[in-house]
Amino acid sequence: MAKARLVRLWLALGSVFMILLIIVYWDNVGTAHFYLHTALSRPRGPKPPPTAGPERAQGLPADDADAFLDVLPGSGQAQSNPVAGKKSRPLPPASHGPPLSNMEERVRGYDWTSHVAATEQSQAQAARQAHRQRLLRDLCANSSFVFPTKERAFDDIPNYELNHLIVDDRHGVIYCYVPKVACTNWKRVMIVLSESLLDGGRPYREPLAIPREHVHNSSTHLTFNKFWRRYGRFSRHLMKVKLKKYTKFLFVRDPFVRLISAFRSKFELQNEEFYRRFAAPMLRMYSNLTSLPTSASAAFRAGLKVSFAHFIQYLLDPHTERLAPFNEHWRQVYRLCHPCQIEYDFVGKLETLDADAAQLLRLLQVDQRLHFPPSYRNRTARSWEQGWFASIPLAWRQQLYKLYEADFVLFGYPKPESLLQN
Ligand SMILES: *[C@@H]1O[C@H](CO)[C@@H](O)[C@H](O)[C@H]1NC(C)=O
Ligand SMILES: *[C@@H]1O[C@H](CO)[C@@H](O)[C@H](O)[C@H]1NC(C)=O
Ligand SMILES: *[C@@H]1O[C@H](CO)[C@@H](O)[C@H](O)[C@H]1NC(C)=O
Ligand SMILES: *[C@@H]1O[C@H](CO)[C@@H](O)[C@H](O)[C@H]1NC(C)=O
């Protein structure tokens, strides 16, 4: 008697649990289905064998996320092999909607040369993208290529290290932002896509209309590190579901050029926060200065600025990371974005920003709605490297390369031999 009641109780508890799971799932992922299956769905063949990709071996453990997905409606192995999936699906041609091109055809005749050129261009872009992803995958699977945290499982990444992954549930997109790589504008795009910020009661539609201070306010964005507070112990499950189903992208840049850019914006320009947190301690440690002004403006007036050499010395100083990890502006991309644990579907580069941005927005099928903001700033270029590193001793340059080597290799940036040999 008591046994039967116990069984019924368990059954009831089980169904409540399933219902909860489904509610949580639909609440958060459900809305993305429409977009995913129209915009991003890839061939959903039978489950690939467990050896299908290197990511199975060390990245996301497939087991529980798979089991979770399999019981849910409309889910499948959508993301099992993004590269193959994308290769078999040609990029949408440079998009004019059909009505417009038909009309153009009738009114002015159709310009086939530009169409062919556009197709060739998008094929070249698709090939470039496939190459970047293959490089990343091969290196993650290659056991003779090693860097710290490479072999760590996704479950072992602490929550606070997932704070760069911004989620848009409306379109099924995850963006890992890397500071100094057009991240302000990509964050703006994510705000427009996810409608996460209102302007007088209505979501922003135009990326450039969003004020900078809102863009960089972390409360504007839904990031993975906030999942724990929201979803408790379901959070890792949900992250894995989203990582499996959503389109994940990041933008990278030549690592040394990124460092120069970080130095220019945080130490050449007057920045109170960076002065207090970084410049003043560097001046104290590396210039033997004891009494320093308390504000950046006073320090600048007195001609007290950190030099690029101080900055490099700080990066190489073994004491630096004893207190806190590198600030995000100079933290290595592999530590910000976990490229061997998260299988990125799109790797953009600042060096090809305009073409990559257009290609990505086309892939996401949002290119009719928004454009990536053009940047007019005086961008740090690779050709400046020789000049900037002229004051840096050769031994330091070599150590610095070691420190950022994983970023160079993973993202296909050639070793800057001329800086490292003399
Ligand atoms: C693995 O990496 C090493 C060097 O890092 C390279 O020499 C080797 O060819 C790579 N192996 C494969 C299978 O790609
Ligand atoms: C960030 O936004 C939140 C909510 O809009 C606001 O309360 C907070 O003051 C903002 N923080 C900064 C540093 O502006
Ligand atoms: C700073 O002071 C230390 C000892 O107090 C000395 O060894 C070092 O050479 C000084 N460095 C500079 C740049 O003056
Ligand atoms: C860009 O900045 C560099 C150094 O900060 C300066 O030498 C150069 O003249 C600037 N170029 C333009 C076009 O402003």
Short mmCIF file of C-alpha atoms and ligand atoms in Angstrom, two decimals:
data_model
loop_
_atom_site.label_atom_id
_atom_site.label_comp_id
_atom_site.label_asym_id
_atom_site.label_seq_id
_atom_site.Cartn_x
_atom_site.Cartn_y
_atom_site.Cartn_z
CA MET A 1 0.00 0.00 0.00
CA ALA A 2 2.61 2.46 1.16
CA LYS A 3 4.85 1.24 -1.65
CA ALA A 4 2.21 2.01 -4.30
CA ARG A 5 1.77 5.49 -2.88
CA LEU A 6 5.50 6.04 -2.94
CA VAL A 7 5.62 4.99 -6.59
CA ARG A 8 2.79 7.39 -7.44
CA LEU A 9 4.57 10.16 -5.59
CA TRP A 10 7.73 9.52 -7.57
CA LEU A 11 5.80 9.50 -10.84
CA ALA A 12 4.16 12.80 -9.95
CA LEU A 13 7.50 14.33 -9.00
CA GLY A 14 8.99 13.08 -12.24
CA SER A 15 6.29 14.70 -14.36
CA VAL A 16 6.57 17.96 -12.47
CA PHE A 17 10.30 17.89 -13.15
CA MET A 18 9.77 17.24 -16.89
CA ILE A 19 7.19 20.02 -17.08
CA LEU A 20 9.61 22.37 -15.37
CA LEU A 21 12.32 21.42 -17.81
CA ILE A 22 10.04 22.06 -20.74
CA ILE A 23 8.90 25.40 -19.33
CA VAL A 24 12.46 26.52 -18.77
CA TYR A 25 13.39 25.34 -22.22
CA TRP A 26 10.49 26.97 -24.07
CA ASP A 27 10.81 30.14 -22.13
CA ASN A 28 14.36 30.65 -23.21
CA VAL A 29 15.11 28.70 -26.33
CA GLY A 30 11.69 28.31 -27.83
CA THR A 31 11.55 31.68 -29.51
CA ALA A 32 14.75 30.97 -31.35
CA HIS A 33 13.32 27.93 -33.13
CA PHE A 34 11.63 29.96 -35.78
CA TYR A 35 14.81 31.77 -36.65
CA LEU A 36 16.99 28.74 -36.34
CA HIS A 37 15.03 26.56 -38.65
CA THR A 38 14.55 29.23 -41.22
CA ALA A 39 17.72 31.21 -40.93
CA LEU A 40 20.32 28.84 -39.70
CA SER A 41 19.15 25.29 -39.91
CA ARG A 42 21.58 22.88 -41.37
CA PRO A 43 20.93 19.44 -42.69
CA ARG A 44 19.72 17.36 -39.81
CA GLY A 45 20.92 13.93 -40.69
CA PRO A 46 21.19 11.02 -38.32
CA LYS A 47 23.36 11.44 -35.30
CA PRO A 48 27.02 11.47 -36.34
CA PRO A 49 29.27 8.88 -34.78
CA PRO A 50 30.85 10.09 -31.55
CA THR A 51 34.17 10.52 -33.29
CA ALA A 52 32.75 13.04 -35.76
CA GLY A 53 34.83 15.94 -34.58
CA PRO A 54 37.66 16.80 -32.27
CA GLU A 55 35.25 18.81 -30.14
CA ARG A 56 33.68 15.56 -29.02
CA ALA A 57 36.94 14.39 -27.61
CA GLN A 58 37.62 17.31 -25.34
CA GLY A 59 35.15 20.12 -25.72
CA LEU A 60 31.50 19.91 -24.89
CA PRO A 61 30.67 16.57 -23.46
CA ALA A 62 27.93 15.42 -25.78
CA ASP A 63 26.19 13.05 -23.43
CA ASP A 64 23.89 15.05 -21.20
CA ALA A 65 23.22 17.91 -23.56
CA ASP A 66 22.33 15.36 -26.24
CA ALA A 67 20.03 13.48 -23.93
CA PHE A 68 18.44 16.75 -22.91
CA LEU A 69 17.91 17.77 -26.52
CA ASP A 70 16.62 14.41 -27.63
CA VAL A 71 13.59 14.52 -25.35
CA LEU A 72 12.63 17.99 -26.47
CA PRO A 73 10.42 18.72 -29.45
CA GLY A 74 11.93 20.05 -32.64
CA SER A 75 15.50 19.54 -31.59
CA GLY A 76 18.22 17.59 -33.24
CA GLN A 77 21.85 17.48 -34.09
CA ALA A 78 21.64 20.79 -35.83
CA GLN A 79 25.14 21.84 -34.99
CA SER A 80 27.04 18.62 -35.28
CA ASN A 81 29.31 19.87 -38.00
CA PRO A 82 28.94 23.51 -38.78
CA VAL A 83 31.77 23.68 -41.28
CA ALA A 84 30.47 20.83 -43.40
CA GLY A 85 26.95 22.15 -42.94
CA LYS A 86 27.88 25.58 -44.13
CA LYS A 87 29.99 24.34 -46.97
CA SER A 88 27.17 22.28 -48.38
CA ARG A 89 24.89 25.27 -48.19
CA PRO A 90 26.19 28.03 -50.43
CA LEU A 91 26.01 31.48 -48.99
CA PRO A 92 22.94 33.40 -49.94
CA PRO A 93 23.86 35.60 -52.89
CA ALA A 94 24.57 39.22 -52.04
CA SER A 95 21.13 40.05 -51.03
CA HIS A 96 18.73 42.08 -52.95
CA GLY A 97 15.29 40.73 -52.32
CA PRO A 98 13.79 38.99 -55.35
CA PRO A 99 11.20 41.72 -56.01
CA LEU A 100 13.86 44.37 -56.28
CA SER A 101 16.10 42.40 -58.61
CA ASN A 102 13.14 41.43 -60.78
CA MET A 103 12.15 45.01 -61.02
CA GLU A 104 15.69 46.05 -61.82
CA GLU A 105 15.83 43.38 -64.47
CA ARG A 106 12.74 44.67 -66.18
CA VAL A 107 13.49 48.34 -65.80
CA ARG A 108 17.17 48.57 -66.55
CA GLY A 109 18.26 45.15 -67.65
CA TYR A 110 20.08 42.87 -65.26
CA ASP A 111 23.72 43.47 -64.59
CA TRP A 112 25.07 39.92 -64.70
CA THR A 113 28.69 40.94 -64.31
CA SER A 114 28.12 42.36 -60.85
CA HIS A 115 26.04 39.32 -59.92
CA VAL A 116 28.80 36.92 -60.98
CA ALA A 117 31.41 39.02 -59.22
CA ALA A 118 29.31 39.04 -56.06
CA THR A 119 28.93 35.26 -56.19
CA GLU A 120 32.65 34.75 -56.70
CA GLN A 121 33.36 37.11 -53.87
CA SER A 122 31.02 35.31 -51.50
CA GLN A 123 32.55 31.97 -52.46
CA ALA A 124 35.99 33.32 -51.67
CA GLN A 125 34.68 34.57 -48.32
CA ALA A 126 33.11 31.19 -47.53
CA ALA A 127 36.41 29.49 -48.35
CA ARG A 128 38.33 31.89 -46.14
CA GLN A 129 35.90 31.24 -43.30
CA ALA A 130 36.13 27.47 -43.73
CA HIS A 131 39.91 27.75 -43.64
CA ARG A 132 39.89 29.69 -40.34
CA GLN A 133 37.57 27.18 -38.74
CA ARG A 134 39.55 24.19 -40.00
CA LEU A 135 42.75 25.66 -38.60
CA LEU A 136 41.13 26.14 -35.20
CA ARG A 137 39.66 22.65 -35.14
CA ASP A 138 42.89 20.99 -36.27
CA LEU A 139 44.92 22.80 -33.64
CA CYS A 140 42.47 21.99 -30.87
CA ALA A 141 42.67 18.32 -31.83
CA ASN A 142 46.46 18.34 -32.21
CA SER A 143 48.03 17.14 -28.98
CA SER A 144 51.45 18.50 -29.86
CA PHE A 145 50.05 22.02 -29.83
CA VAL A 146 49.65 22.97 -26.18
CA PHE A 147 48.62 26.08 -24.27
CA PRO A 148 47.27 26.62 -20.74
CA THR A 149 43.61 25.59 -20.21
CA LYS A 150 43.49 23.88 -23.61
CA GLU A 151 42.51 20.48 -22.24
CA ARG A 152 39.98 21.82 -19.75
CA ALA A 153 36.40 20.66 -20.25
CA PHE A 154 33.63 23.21 -20.73
CA ASP A 155 32.15 22.20 -17.36
CA ASP A 156 35.40 23.13 -15.65
CA ILE A 157 35.44 26.70 -16.94
CA PRO A 158 34.44 28.85 -13.98
CA ASN A 159 31.36 31.00 -14.40
CA TYR A 160 33.25 34.27 -14.17
CA GLU A 161 35.32 33.25 -17.20
CA LEU A 162 32.13 32.99 -19.25
CA ASN A 163 31.39 36.69 -18.89
CA HIS A 164 32.39 37.52 -22.46
CA LEU A 165 29.74 35.34 -24.09
CA ILE A 166 26.74 37.48 -24.99
CA VAL A 167 23.56 35.61 -25.88
CA ASP A 168 20.76 36.68 -28.20
CA ASP A 169 17.87 34.24 -27.81
CA ARG A 170 15.73 35.95 -30.44
CA HIS A 171 18.02 34.99 -33.31
CA GLY A 172 20.00 32.22 -31.72
CA VAL A 173 23.36 34.00 -31.68
CA ILE A 174 26.24 33.96 -29.22
CA TYR A 175 29.00 36.56 -29.50
CA CYS A 176 32.26 36.34 -27.59
CA TYR A 177 33.48 39.90 -27.33
CA VAL A 178 37.18 40.68 -27.46
CA PRO A 179 38.03 44.24 -26.39
CA LYS A 180 40.01 46.24 -28.98
CA VAL A 181 38.45 44.25 -31.81
CA ALA A 182 35.44 46.36 -32.84
CA CYS A 183 33.60 45.08 -29.79
CA THR A 184 31.67 48.31 -29.16
CA ASN A 185 29.96 48.01 -32.51
CA TRP A 186 29.35 44.27 -32.24
CA LYS A 187 27.83 44.80 -28.81
CA ARG A 188 25.59 47.43 -30.41
CA VAL A 189 24.54 44.90 -33.04
CA MET A 190 23.75 42.38 -30.29
CA ILE A 191 21.61 44.98 -28.49
CA VAL A 192 19.63 45.67 -31.66
CA LEU A 193 19.19 41.96 -32.41
CA SER A 194 18.19 40.95 -28.90
CA GLU A 195 16.15 44.13 -28.25
CA SER A 196 17.76 44.17 -24.82
CA LEU A 197 17.75 47.94 -24.46
CA LEU A 198 14.83 50.31 -24.87
CA ASP A 199 14.88 53.86 -26.10
CA GLY A 200 11.75 55.61 -24.82
CA GLY A 201 9.91 52.30 -24.52
CA ARG A 202 10.95 50.94 -27.92
CA PRO A 203 13.96 48.77 -28.76
CA TYR A 204 16.85 50.44 -30.52
CA ARG A 205 16.83 49.72 -34.27
CA GLU A 206 19.97 51.59 -35.27
CA PRO A 207 23.26 50.41 -33.71
CA LEU A 208 24.92 53.83 -33.77
CA ALA A 209 22.00 55.40 -31.90
CA ILE A 210 22.93 53.46 -28.77
CA PRO A 211 25.03 55.58 -26.39
CA ARG A 212 28.47 54.20 -25.63
CA GLU A 213 28.00 54.05 -21.86
CA HIS A 214 24.98 51.77 -22.30
CA VAL A 215 26.88 49.59 -24.75
CA HIS A 216 29.60 48.83 -22.20
CA ASN A 217 27.30 48.53 -19.19
CA SER A 218 27.31 44.82 -18.49
CA SER A 219 23.73 44.94 -17.23
CA THR A 220 22.64 45.61 -20.82
CA HIS A 221 23.74 42.17 -22.00
CA LEU A 222 22.71 38.64 -21.18
CA THR A 223 26.00 36.83 -20.68
CA PHE A 224 26.65 33.22 -19.72
CA ASN A 225 28.02 34.14 -16.29
CA LYS A 226 24.55 35.45 -15.36
CA PHE A 227 22.86 32.11 -16.06
CA TRP A 228 23.63 30.74 -12.63
CA ARG A 229 21.70 33.49 -10.89
CA ARG A 230 18.78 33.08 -13.28
CA TYR A 231 18.54 29.35 -13.84
CA GLY A 232 20.43 27.85 -10.91
CA ARG A 233 21.49 24.31 -11.51
CA PHE A 234 19.91 24.23 -14.98
CA SER A 235 22.39 26.84 -16.12
CA ARG A 236 25.13 24.60 -17.54
CA HIS A 237 22.53 22.50 -19.32
CA LEU A 238 21.02 25.58 -20.90
CA MET A 239 24.42 26.89 -21.91
CA LYS A 240 25.19 23.61 -23.64
CA VAL A 241 21.84 23.57 -25.40
CA LYS A 242 22.47 27.08 -26.64
CA LEU A 243 26.06 26.38 -27.61
CA LYS A 244 24.84 23.44 -29.64
CA LYS A 245 21.99 25.19 -31.40
CA TYR A 246 23.08 28.81 -31.74
CA THR A 247 25.50 30.46 -34.13
CA LYS A 248 28.62 31.39 -32.22
CA PHE A 249 31.04 34.04 -33.43
CA LEU A 250 34.01 36.11 -32.36
CA PHE A 251 36.30 38.69 -33.90
CA VAL A 252 40.06 38.60 -33.48
CA ARG A 253 43.04 40.69 -34.45
CA ASP A 254 46.83 40.45 -34.70
CA PRO A 255 47.80 40.04 -31.01
CA PHE A 256 50.67 42.54 -30.98
CA VAL A 257 48.64 45.14 -32.85
CA ARG A 258 45.85 44.59 -30.33
CA LEU A 259 48.33 45.35 -27.52
CA ILE A 260 49.43 48.58 -29.21
CA SER A 261 45.80 49.52 -29.64
CA ALA A 262 45.07 48.79 -25.97
CA PHE A 263 48.03 50.91 -24.92
CA ARG A 264 46.97 53.81 -27.13
CA SER A 265 43.42 53.90 -25.87
CA LYS A 266 44.04 53.25 -22.17
CA PHE A 267 47.36 54.95 -21.46
CA GLU A 268 48.00 57.53 -24.20
CA LEU A 269 44.58 59.01 -23.69
CA GLN A 270 43.73 60.35 -20.29
CA ASN A 271 41.74 57.64 -18.54
CA GLU A 272 41.16 58.03 -14.79
CA GLU A 273 40.21 54.44 -14.14
CA PHE A 274 43.16 52.97 -15.98
CA TYR A 275 45.49 55.50 -14.43
CA ARG A 276 44.46 54.50 -10.91
CA ARG A 277 44.34 50.76 -11.50
CA PHE A 278 47.30 50.27 -13.83
CA ALA A 279 49.34 53.31 -14.82
CA ALA A 280 50.11 54.55 -11.30
CA PRO A 281 51.24 51.11 -10.06
CA MET A 282 53.40 50.70 -13.19
CA LEU A 283 55.04 54.08 -12.65
CA ARG A 284 55.68 53.20 -9.03
CA MET A 285 57.18 49.81 -9.85
CA TYR A 286 59.09 50.49 -13.03
CA SER A 287 60.14 54.16 -12.70
CA ASN A 288 60.95 54.24 -8.98
CA LEU A 289 58.44 57.04 -8.50
CA THR A 290 57.12 57.23 -4.97
CA SER A 291 54.83 60.25 -4.80
CA LEU A 292 52.45 60.20 -7.70
CA PRO A 293 49.52 62.50 -8.46
CA THR A 294 46.19 60.92 -7.60
CA SER A 295 44.47 61.76 -10.87
CA ALA A 296 45.32 61.07 -14.48
CA SER A 297 44.82 64.70 -15.44
CA ALA A 298 47.39 65.85 -12.85
CA ALA A 299 49.81 63.15 -13.92
CA PHE A 300 49.44 64.09 -17.59
CA ARG A 301 50.02 67.76 -16.73
CA ALA A 302 53.21 66.77 -14.91
CA GLY A 303 54.29 64.74 -17.93
CA LEU A 304 54.01 61.46 -16.07
CA LYS A 305 52.82 58.80 -18.49
CA VAL A 306 53.60 55.14 -18.71
CA SER A 307 55.66 54.22 -21.72
CA PHE A 308 54.95 51.31 -24.03
CA ALA A 309 58.03 49.65 -22.51
CA HIS A 310 56.49 49.95 -19.02
CA PHE A 311 53.36 48.32 -20.34
CA ILE A 312 55.27 45.40 -21.87
CA GLN A 313 57.30 45.04 -18.67
CA TYR A 314 54.04 44.89 -16.74
CA LEU A 315 52.69 42.15 -19.04
CA LEU A 316 55.86 40.09 -18.60
CA ASP A 317 56.15 40.66 -14.86
CA PRO A 318 55.42 37.37 -13.08
CA HIS A 319 53.88 39.35 -10.19
CA THR A 320 51.20 40.92 -12.37
CA GLU A 321 48.79 38.02 -12.41
CA ARG A 322 49.28 37.08 -8.77
CA LEU A 323 46.64 39.63 -7.78
CA ALA A 324 44.19 39.40 -10.65
CA PRO A 325 44.08 38.01 -14.17
CA PHE A 326 45.03 40.31 -17.03
CA ASN A 327 42.54 43.05 -17.71
CA GLU A 328 40.25 42.10 -20.60
CA HIS A 329 41.86 44.66 -22.91
CA TRP A 330 45.09 42.67 -22.93
CA ARG A 331 43.92 39.23 -21.85
CA GLN A 332 44.61 36.58 -24.46
CA VAL A 333 41.66 35.69 -26.70
CA TYR A 334 42.00 32.02 -25.83
CA ARG A 335 41.34 32.94 -22.19
CA LEU A 336 38.39 35.18 -23.03
CA CYS A 337 36.61 32.96 -25.55
CA HIS A 338 37.71 29.33 -24.94
CA PRO A 339 38.08 28.45 -28.62
CA CYS A 340 38.84 24.77 -27.96
CA GLN A 341 35.80 24.32 -25.71
CA ILE A 342 33.38 26.32 -27.83
CA GLU A 343 33.13 25.45 -31.48
CA TYR A 344 32.81 28.84 -33.16
CA ASP A 345 30.78 28.94 -36.37
CA PHE A 346 32.31 32.20 -37.52
CA VAL A 347 35.76 33.63 -36.90
CA GLY A 348 35.94 37.24 -38.01
CA LYS A 349 39.08 39.34 -38.20
CA LEU A 350 39.53 43.04 -37.73
CA GLU A 351 41.90 43.03 -40.72
CA THR A 352 38.93 42.07 -42.93
CA LEU A 353 36.24 43.66 -40.76
CA ASP A 354 33.96 45.12 -43.40
CA ALA A 355 33.76 42.01 -45.56
CA ASP A 356 33.48 39.70 -42.55
CA ALA A 357 30.76 41.80 -40.94
CA ALA A 358 28.71 41.83 -44.13
CA GLN A 359 29.20 38.08 -44.57
CA LEU A 360 28.17 37.34 -40.98
CA LEU A 361 25.05 39.51 -41.09
CA ARG A 362 24.08 37.74 -44.34
CA LEU A 363 24.60 34.33 -42.73
CA LEU A 364 22.40 35.41 -39.82
CA GLN A 365 19.89 36.72 -42.39
CA VAL A 366 19.63 40.06 -40.68
CA ASP A 367 21.46 42.02 -43.37
CA GLN A 368 18.23 43.62 -44.57
CA ARG A 369 17.52 44.98 -41.11
CA LEU A 370 20.83 46.38 -40.03
CA HIS A 371 24.27 47.28 -41.23
CA PHE A 372 27.51 47.04 -39.36
CA PRO A 373 28.55 50.57 -38.43
CA PRO A 374 31.54 51.78 -40.43
CA SER A 375 34.49 52.91 -38.34
CA TYR A 376 36.35 56.07 -39.19
CA ARG A 377 38.85 55.94 -36.40
CA ASN A 378 42.59 55.99 -36.87
CA ARG A 379 43.00 52.26 -36.51
CA THR A 380 46.27 50.76 -35.26
CA ALA A 381 47.90 48.90 -38.13
CA ARG A 382 50.47 46.15 -38.39
CA SER A 383 52.82 48.48 -40.25
CA TRP A 384 53.24 50.42 -37.00
CA GLU A 385 54.70 47.45 -35.15
CA GLN A 386 58.34 48.10 -36.06
CA GLY A 387 58.12 51.62 -34.72
CA TRP A 388 56.35 50.71 -31.51
CA PHE A 389 58.59 47.77 -30.68
CA ALA A 390 61.82 49.61 -31.52
CA SER A 391 62.13 50.63 -27.83
CA ILE A 392 61.46 47.12 -26.56
CA PRO A 393 64.48 44.85 -25.89
CA LEU A 394 64.65 41.77 -28.09
CA ALA A 395 64.45 39.38 -25.13
CA TRP A 396 61.20 41.03 -24.01
CA ARG A 397 59.70 40.76 -27.49
CA GLN A 398 60.49 37.07 -27.54
CA GLN A 399 58.92 36.55 -24.12
CA LEU A 400 55.92 38.57 -25.17
CA TYR A 401 55.50 36.38 -28.24
CA LYS A 402 55.50 33.30 -26.02
CA LEU A 403 52.83 34.89 -23.85
CA TYR A 404 50.54 35.48 -26.84
CA GLU A 405 51.72 32.62 -29.06
CA ALA A 406 48.50 30.62 -28.72
CA ASP A 407 46.49 33.55 -30.08
CA PHE A 408 48.90 33.99 -33.00
CA VAL A 409 48.74 30.31 -33.92
CA LEU A 410 45.07 29.55 -33.29
CA PHE A 411 43.88 32.45 -35.41
CA GLY A 412 46.43 32.11 -38.18
CA TYR A 413 48.57 35.20 -37.57
CA PRO A 414 52.12 34.71 -38.82
CA LYS A 415 54.92 34.86 -36.28
CA PRO A 416 56.36 38.41 -36.49
CA GLU A 417 59.85 37.15 -37.35
CA SER A 418 61.33 40.58 -38.05
CA LEU A 419 60.51 41.67 -34.49
CA LEU A 420 61.84 38.50 -32.92
CA GLN A 421 65.20 38.14 -34.60
CA ASN A 422 66.98 41.43 -34.20
C1 LIG B 1 50.41 19.17 -34.85
O1 LIG B 1 51.18 20.30 -34.53
C2 LIG B 1 52.56 20.17 -34.83
C3 LIG B 1 53.29 21.41 -34.34
O2 LIG B 1 52.56 22.15 -33.43
C4 LIG B 1 52.73 19.98 -36.32
O3 LIG B 1 54.10 19.83 -36.61
C5 LIG B 1 51.96 18.75 -36.76
O4 LIG B 1 52.03 18.64 -38.17
C6 LIG B 1 50.52 18.85 -36.33
N1 LIG B 1 49.85 17.60 -36.61
C7 LIG B 1 48.72 17.55 -37.31
C8 LIG B 1 48.15 16.19 -37.49
O5 LIG B 1 48.20 18.53 -37.78
C1 LIG B 2 24.18 50.15 -15.85
O1 LIG B 2 22.79 50.04 -16.07
C2 LIG B 2 22.03 49.84 -14.88
C3 LIG B 2 20.60 49.56 -15.29
O2 LIG B 2 20.20 50.33 -16.35
C4 LIG B 2 22.17 51.05 -13.98
O3 LIG B 2 21.43 50.86 -12.80
C5 LIG B 2 23.64 51.24 -13.65
O4 LIG B 2 23.82 52.40 -12.91
C6 LIG B 2 24.47 51.32 -14.93
N1 LIG B 2 25.86 51.34 -14.57
C7 LIG B 2 26.71 52.24 -15.05
C8 LIG B 2 28.13 52.10 -14.60
O5 LIG B 2 26.36 53.14 -15.77
C1 LIG B 3 65.12 51.93 -8.77
O1 LIG B 3 65.61 51.72 -7.48
C2 LIG B 3 66.29 50.49 -7.31
C3 LIG B 3 66.68 50.34 -5.86
O2 LIG B 3 65.90 51.11 -5.03
C4 LIG B 3 67.49 50.44 -8.21
O3 LIG B 3 68.14 49.20 -8.09
C5 LIG B 3 67.06 50.66 -9.64
O4 LIG B 3 68.18 50.73 -10.50
C6 LIG B 3 66.24 51.90 -9.77
N1 LIG B 3 65.72 51.97 -11.14
C7 LIG B 3 65.67 53.09 -11.82
C8 LIG B 3 65.06 53.00 -13.20
O5 LIG B 3 66.05 54.15 -11.40
C1 LIG B 4 47.02 58.09 -36.58
O1 LIG B 4 47.68 58.00 -35.32
C2 LIG B 4 49.09 58.00 -35.41
C3 LIG B 4 49.70 57.80 -34.03
O2 LIG B 4 48.77 57.85 -33.02
C4 LIG B 4 49.55 59.32 -36.04
O3 LIG B 4 50.95 59.30 -36.17
C5 LIG B 4 48.90 59.47 -37.40
O4 LIG B 4 49.22 60.73 -37.96
C6 LIG B 4 47.38 59.36 -37.29
N1 LIG B 4 46.81 59.38 -38.62
C7 LIG B 4 45.70 60.09 -38.91
C8 LIG B 4 45.24 60.01 -40.32
O5 LIG B 4 45.11 60.73 -38.06
#
